Amino acid sequence: MGGLRGRHFLTLQDFTPREIKDMLSLTRELKSRQKIEEPHLLLKGKTLAMIFQKSSTRTRVSFEVGMWQLGGYALFLSSQDLQMGRGEPIKDTAAVLSRYVDGIMIRTFDHAEVEELAAHSTIPVINGLTDLYHPCQALGDLFTIQEKLGTMQGVNVAYVGDGNNVAHSLLLGCSKMGLNIRVASPPEYRPQEEVVVRAMENASLLGGRVLVTADPAEAVAGADVVYTDVWASMGQEEEKNKRRAVFSGYQVNSKLVGKAGPGALVMHCLPAYRGEEITAEVLESEQSVVLDQAENRLHAQKALMAVLMGNII
Ligand code: CP
Ligand code: NVA
């Protein structure tokens, strides 16, 4: 894993299946060490700057707590407080932060901003969600699937809903790791074609399958995992009503989950809107693993930070 030190984590596409596998193995190790309260101060004395231009519960808390558990320190920087919010160029922010801290986590709108930040940073930059991708979520989700089902190879994942950042990272993550993924979205809210093509290329190398359809029943038929996310993401609040109408046939409810394989896992990155993209009944059912998903963000991101920012292996 030595080759991961100093790298940026902007999308899962930049990592090989072997590298992702190694991060997932370290995730497992750090999770068990945390559970038995065995110290694992892999980032002792290191600091992480966390830039948030959008709201967050899970990402903020899991990164901050994760740094603490690894013996480091995390600074929360909202765009209201940073000079970046008043027009200081991203490249200056990147260069200056590189002199103070050991890594930067950023959540923002335009993915190009994260690329620019990374281009001008001499320290690792981690994408904590953009309009295009949410790779930390997908990393944690792959870990959760492996933990629950014992394997990733050949697992059938159905994603039903908006072809958004979460869908994009899931497409790349699943196709890289040998899972099959079917996405069902209304035609005008399909995942971006470029991402779908990438995922299909990944799948052809690794033996998985990728399908994008407008039919939720087709996506879910026999699936091992049924995944959904909000219909209106952060920054799309004004489209909420319009989207509610377009997506009404894409709700993950017990009828739809009934078409999946027996005991299929129900996943959602959270926050969830009960009665919209998922019913309360399904979200809170025995099949739902949403809280394990949320917890595993912590363990997966600790592994990620340790390999990018630490002196590991
Ligand atoms: N799933 C996720 O990233 O949650 P937050 O928006 O609360 O960070
Ligand atoms: N697609 C959602 C994910 C939130 C974690 C959003 O971008 O708002």
Short mmCIF file of C-alpha atoms in Angstrom, two decimals, residues 10-261:
data_model
loop_
_atom_site.label_atom_id
_atom_site.label_comp_id
_atom_site.label_asym_id
_atom_site.label_seq_id
_atom_site.Cartn_x
_atom_site.Cartn_y
_atom_site.Cartn_z
CA LEU A 10 -11.10 12.37 -6.09
CA THR A 11 -12.84 9.38 -7.68
CA LEU A 12 -12.58 5.60 -7.34
CA GLN A 13 -11.73 5.48 -11.04
CA ASP A 14 -8.18 6.60 -10.17
CA PHE A 15 -7.52 3.45 -8.11
CA THR A 16 -6.92 -0.15 -9.15
CA PRO A 17 -9.05 -3.00 -7.81
CA ARG A 18 -5.97 -4.17 -5.86
CA GLU A 19 -5.57 -0.75 -4.21
CA ILE A 20 -9.27 -0.61 -3.31
CA LYS A 21 -9.07 -4.16 -1.94
CA ASP A 22 -6.12 -3.17 0.23
CA MET A 23 -8.04 -0.18 1.60
CA LEU A 24 -10.98 -2.44 2.41
CA SER A 25 -8.71 -4.91 4.23
CA LEU A 26 -7.27 -2.09 6.31
CA THR A 27 -10.84 -0.90 6.97
CA ARG A 28 -11.66 -4.30 8.42
CA GLU A 29 -8.53 -4.26 10.58
CA LEU A 30 -9.14 -0.75 11.90
CA LYS A 31 -12.79 -1.52 12.60
CA SER A 32 -11.88 -4.52 14.75
CA ARG A 33 -9.12 -2.61 16.53
CA GLN A 34 -11.57 0.19 17.30
CA LYS A 35 -14.15 -2.30 18.62
CA ILE A 36 -11.68 -3.77 21.13
CA GLU A 37 -10.40 -0.28 21.95
CA GLU A 38 -6.90 -1.12 20.82
CA PRO A 39 -5.01 2.08 20.01
CA HIS A 40 -4.10 2.60 16.36
CA LEU A 41 -2.47 6.00 16.20
CA LEU A 42 -1.49 5.78 12.55
CA LEU A 43 -1.76 9.56 12.04
CA LYS A 44 -0.28 10.76 15.31
CA GLY A 45 0.47 14.47 15.09
CA LYS A 46 -1.10 14.83 11.61
CA THR A 47 -3.80 17.36 10.74
CA LEU A 48 -6.66 17.35 8.24
CA ALA A 49 -8.36 20.52 6.96
CA MET A 50 -12.05 19.90 6.18
CA ILE A 51 -13.64 22.43 3.80
CA PHE A 52 -17.44 22.32 3.69
CA GLN A 53 -19.39 24.33 1.12
CA LYS A 54 -22.46 22.11 1.65
CA SER A 55 -24.15 20.68 4.77
CA SER A 56 -23.08 17.40 6.32
CA THR A 57 -23.72 15.17 9.31
CA ARG A 58 -22.00 11.87 8.52
CA THR A 59 -19.04 13.11 6.51
CA ARG A 60 -18.10 15.82 8.95
CA VAL A 61 -18.45 13.72 12.08
CA SER A 62 -16.84 10.57 10.66
CA PHE A 63 -13.78 12.43 9.34
CA GLU A 64 -13.36 14.45 12.51
CA VAL A 65 -13.79 11.48 14.84
CA GLY A 66 -11.67 9.32 12.53
CA MET A 67 -8.74 11.73 12.72
CA TRP A 68 -9.06 11.83 16.49
CA GLN A 69 -9.06 8.03 16.75
CA LEU A 70 -5.94 7.90 14.55
CA GLY A 71 -4.14 10.30 16.88
CA GLY A 72 -4.47 13.35 14.63
CA TYR A 73 -6.55 16.51 14.52
CA ALA A 74 -9.19 17.81 12.10
CA LEU A 75 -10.16 21.44 11.47
CA PHE A 76 -13.68 22.25 10.29
CA LEU A 77 -13.59 25.11 7.79
CA SER A 78 -16.89 26.38 6.43
CA SER A 79 -16.94 28.43 3.26
CA GLN A 80 -18.45 31.30 5.26
CA ASP A 81 -15.26 31.53 7.28
CA LEU A 82 -12.63 30.88 4.63
CA GLN A 83 -11.29 33.67 2.44
CA MET A 84 -12.13 31.30 -0.43
CA GLY A 85 -15.78 32.25 0.19
CA ARG A 86 -14.78 35.91 -0.45
CA GLY A 87 -13.01 35.14 -3.69
CA GLU A 88 -9.50 34.02 -2.73
CA PRO A 89 -8.43 31.74 -5.59
CA ILE A 90 -8.62 28.00 -4.99
CA LYS A 91 -5.01 27.62 -6.05
CA ASP A 92 -3.83 30.03 -3.35
CA THR A 93 -5.95 28.26 -0.75
CA ALA A 94 -4.43 24.95 -1.85
CA ALA A 95 -0.88 26.21 -1.67
CA VAL A 96 -1.32 27.86 1.73
CA LEU A 97 -3.12 24.93 3.36
CA SER A 98 -0.35 22.67 2.04
CA ARG A 99 2.07 24.59 4.28
CA TYR A 100 -0.05 24.03 7.42
CA VAL A 101 -1.76 20.65 7.30
CA ASP A 102 -1.16 17.09 6.06
CA GLY A 103 -4.36 16.54 4.09
CA ILE A 104 -7.49 18.34 2.84
CA MET A 105 -11.02 16.96 2.69
CA ILE A 106 -13.44 19.08 0.64
CA ARG A 107 -17.19 18.94 0.03
CA THR A 108 -18.36 21.31 -2.67
CA PHE A 109 -20.54 21.74 -5.76
CA ASP A 110 -18.42 21.75 -8.89
CA HIS A 111 -16.10 18.74 -9.22
CA ALA A 112 -13.67 20.91 -11.20
CA GLU A 113 -12.99 22.90 -8.00
CA VAL A 114 -11.76 19.76 -6.26
CA GLU A 115 -9.57 18.96 -9.25
CA GLU A 116 -8.13 22.46 -9.12
CA LEU A 117 -7.53 22.20 -5.39
CA ALA A 118 -5.72 18.90 -5.92
CA ALA A 119 -3.67 20.28 -8.79
CA HIS A 120 -2.25 23.01 -6.54
CA SER A 121 -1.87 21.02 -3.29
CA THR A 122 1.30 19.26 -2.29
CA ILE A 123 -0.71 17.13 0.17
CA PRO A 124 -3.52 14.59 -0.45
CA VAL A 125 -6.96 15.99 -1.30
CA ILE A 126 -10.00 13.84 -0.48
CA ASN A 127 -13.34 14.36 -2.23
CA GLY A 128 -16.02 14.49 0.48
CA LEU A 129 -18.77 14.87 -2.19
CA THR A 130 -19.21 16.98 -5.30
CA ASP A 131 -22.16 17.29 -7.68
CA LEU A 132 -20.49 14.54 -9.72
CA TYR A 133 -19.08 11.99 -7.27
CA HIS A 134 -19.21 10.74 -3.67
CA PRO A 135 -16.30 8.26 -3.57
CA CYS A 136 -15.99 8.03 0.24
CA GLN A 137 -19.60 6.84 0.31
CA ALA A 138 -18.93 4.18 -2.31
CA LEU A 139 -15.81 2.99 -0.49
CA GLY A 140 -17.78 2.55 2.75
CA ASP A 141 -20.63 0.91 0.84
CA LEU A 142 -18.35 -1.66 -0.83
CA PHE A 143 -17.03 -2.51 2.62
CA THR A 144 -20.59 -2.87 3.98
CA ILE A 145 -21.60 -5.17 1.11
CA GLN A 146 -18.52 -7.34 1.61
CA GLU A 147 -19.05 -7.42 5.37
CA LYS A 148 -22.71 -8.41 5.06
CA LEU A 149 -22.55 -10.80 2.10
CA GLY A 150 -19.03 -12.17 2.54
CA THR A 151 -18.01 -11.27 -1.00
CA MET A 152 -18.22 -8.57 -3.64
CA GLN A 153 -17.70 -10.78 -6.69
CA GLY A 154 -20.90 -11.27 -8.65
CA VAL A 155 -23.12 -9.43 -6.15
CA ASN A 156 -26.12 -7.87 -7.91
CA VAL A 157 -26.68 -4.24 -6.90
CA ALA A 158 -29.79 -2.34 -8.01
CA TYR A 159 -29.78 1.44 -7.67
CA VAL A 160 -33.19 3.05 -8.09
CA GLY A 161 -33.60 6.82 -8.39
CA ASP A 162 -31.64 9.87 -9.46
CA GLY A 163 -28.51 9.28 -11.56
CA ASN A 164 -26.56 11.52 -9.20
CA ASN A 165 -23.18 11.70 -7.43
CA VAL A 166 -23.93 8.63 -5.30
CA ALA A 167 -25.09 6.65 -8.35
CA HIS A 168 -21.97 7.67 -10.28
CA SER A 169 -19.57 6.54 -7.55
CA LEU A 170 -21.52 3.34 -7.05
CA LEU A 171 -21.32 2.62 -10.80
CA LEU A 172 -17.54 3.07 -10.77
CA GLY A 173 -16.98 1.28 -7.47
CA CYS A 174 -19.13 -1.75 -8.30
CA SER A 175 -17.75 -2.13 -11.81
CA LYS A 176 -14.16 -1.91 -10.50
CA MET A 177 -14.72 -4.59 -7.88
CA GLY A 178 -16.59 -7.26 -9.86
CA LEU A 179 -20.14 -6.51 -8.72
CA ASN A 180 -23.00 -6.26 -11.22
CA ILE A 181 -24.90 -2.99 -11.16
CA ARG A 182 -28.26 -2.05 -12.63
CA VAL A 183 -29.46 1.55 -12.38
CA ALA A 184 -33.11 2.51 -12.86
CA SER A 185 -33.75 6.24 -13.40
CA PRO A 186 -36.29 8.34 -15.26
CA PRO A 187 -34.83 8.89 -18.77
CA GLU A 188 -34.02 12.59 -18.13
CA TYR A 189 -32.25 11.76 -14.85
CA ARG A 190 -30.03 8.93 -16.03
CA PRO A 191 -26.45 8.85 -14.78
CA GLN A 192 -24.07 10.79 -17.05
CA GLU A 193 -23.19 8.84 -20.17
CA GLU A 194 -19.45 9.31 -19.66
CA VAL A 195 -19.64 7.65 -16.25
CA VAL A 196 -21.77 4.79 -17.59
CA VAL A 197 -19.27 4.18 -20.39
CA ARG A 198 -16.38 4.13 -17.86
CA ALA A 199 -18.30 1.67 -15.70
CA MET A 200 -18.97 -0.57 -18.71
CA GLU A 201 -15.27 -0.52 -19.59
CA ASN A 202 -14.37 -1.45 -16.00
CA ALA A 203 -16.94 -4.24 -16.02
CA SER A 204 -15.67 -5.68 -19.29
CA LEU A 205 -12.21 -6.01 -17.72
CA LEU A 206 -13.47 -7.52 -14.49
CA GLY A 207 -16.33 -9.70 -15.61
CA GLY A 208 -19.17 -7.64 -14.09
CA ARG A 209 -22.24 -6.27 -15.84
CA VAL A 210 -23.67 -2.74 -16.02
CA LEU A 211 -27.21 -1.92 -17.07
CA VAL A 212 -29.09 1.39 -17.11
CA THR A 213 -32.85 1.19 -17.53
CA ALA A 214 -35.96 3.28 -16.93
CA ASP A 215 -37.72 0.32 -15.30
CA PRO A 216 -37.23 -0.12 -11.52
CA ALA A 217 -38.64 -3.67 -11.63
CA GLU A 218 -36.05 -4.68 -14.22
CA ALA A 219 -33.22 -3.26 -12.10
CA VAL A 220 -34.40 -4.87 -8.89
CA ALA A 221 -35.33 -8.36 -10.20
CA GLY A 222 -33.34 -10.88 -8.16
CA ALA A 223 -30.97 -8.21 -6.74
CA ASP A 224 -28.86 -8.82 -3.63
CA VAL A 225 -28.79 -5.10 -2.77
CA VAL A 226 -31.42 -2.43 -3.38
CA TYR A 227 -29.95 1.07 -3.06
CA THR A 228 -31.56 4.49 -3.29
CA ASP A 229 -30.76 8.15 -2.58
CA VAL A 230 -32.65 11.45 -2.42
CA TRP A 231 -34.50 12.67 -5.49
CA ALA A 232 -33.22 16.25 -5.07
CA SER A 233 -29.59 16.57 -4.01
CA MET A 234 -27.96 19.50 -2.25
CA GLY A 235 -28.10 22.48 -4.60
CA GLN A 236 -31.29 21.21 -6.34
CA GLU A 237 -33.73 22.30 -3.63
CA GLU A 238 -35.78 24.47 -5.99
CA GLU A 239 -36.42 21.44 -8.25
CA LYS A 240 -37.91 19.42 -5.40
CA ASN A 241 -41.55 19.58 -6.48
CA LYS A 242 -40.87 18.92 -10.12
CA ARG A 243 -38.65 15.98 -9.23
CA ARG A 244 -41.20 14.53 -6.81
CA ALA A 245 -43.61 14.13 -9.73
CA VAL A 246 -41.07 12.66 -12.16
CA PHE A 247 -39.67 10.18 -9.61
CA SER A 248 -42.97 9.01 -8.11
CA GLY A 249 -42.71 5.60 -9.81
CA TYR A 250 -39.17 5.11 -8.46
CA GLN A 251 -39.92 4.81 -4.75
CA VAL A 252 -38.22 1.97 -2.90
CA ASN A 253 -41.20 0.44 -1.10
CA SER A 254 -42.03 -3.08 0.05
CA LYS A 255 -43.63 -3.97 -3.28
CA LEU A 256 -40.43 -3.12 -5.15
CA VAL A 257 -38.14 -4.74 -2.56
CA GLY A 258 -40.35 -7.85 -2.86
CA LYS A 259 -39.07 -8.25 -6.44
CA ALA A 260 -35.46 -8.46 -5.24
CA GLY A 261 -33.76 -11.62 -4.04
#
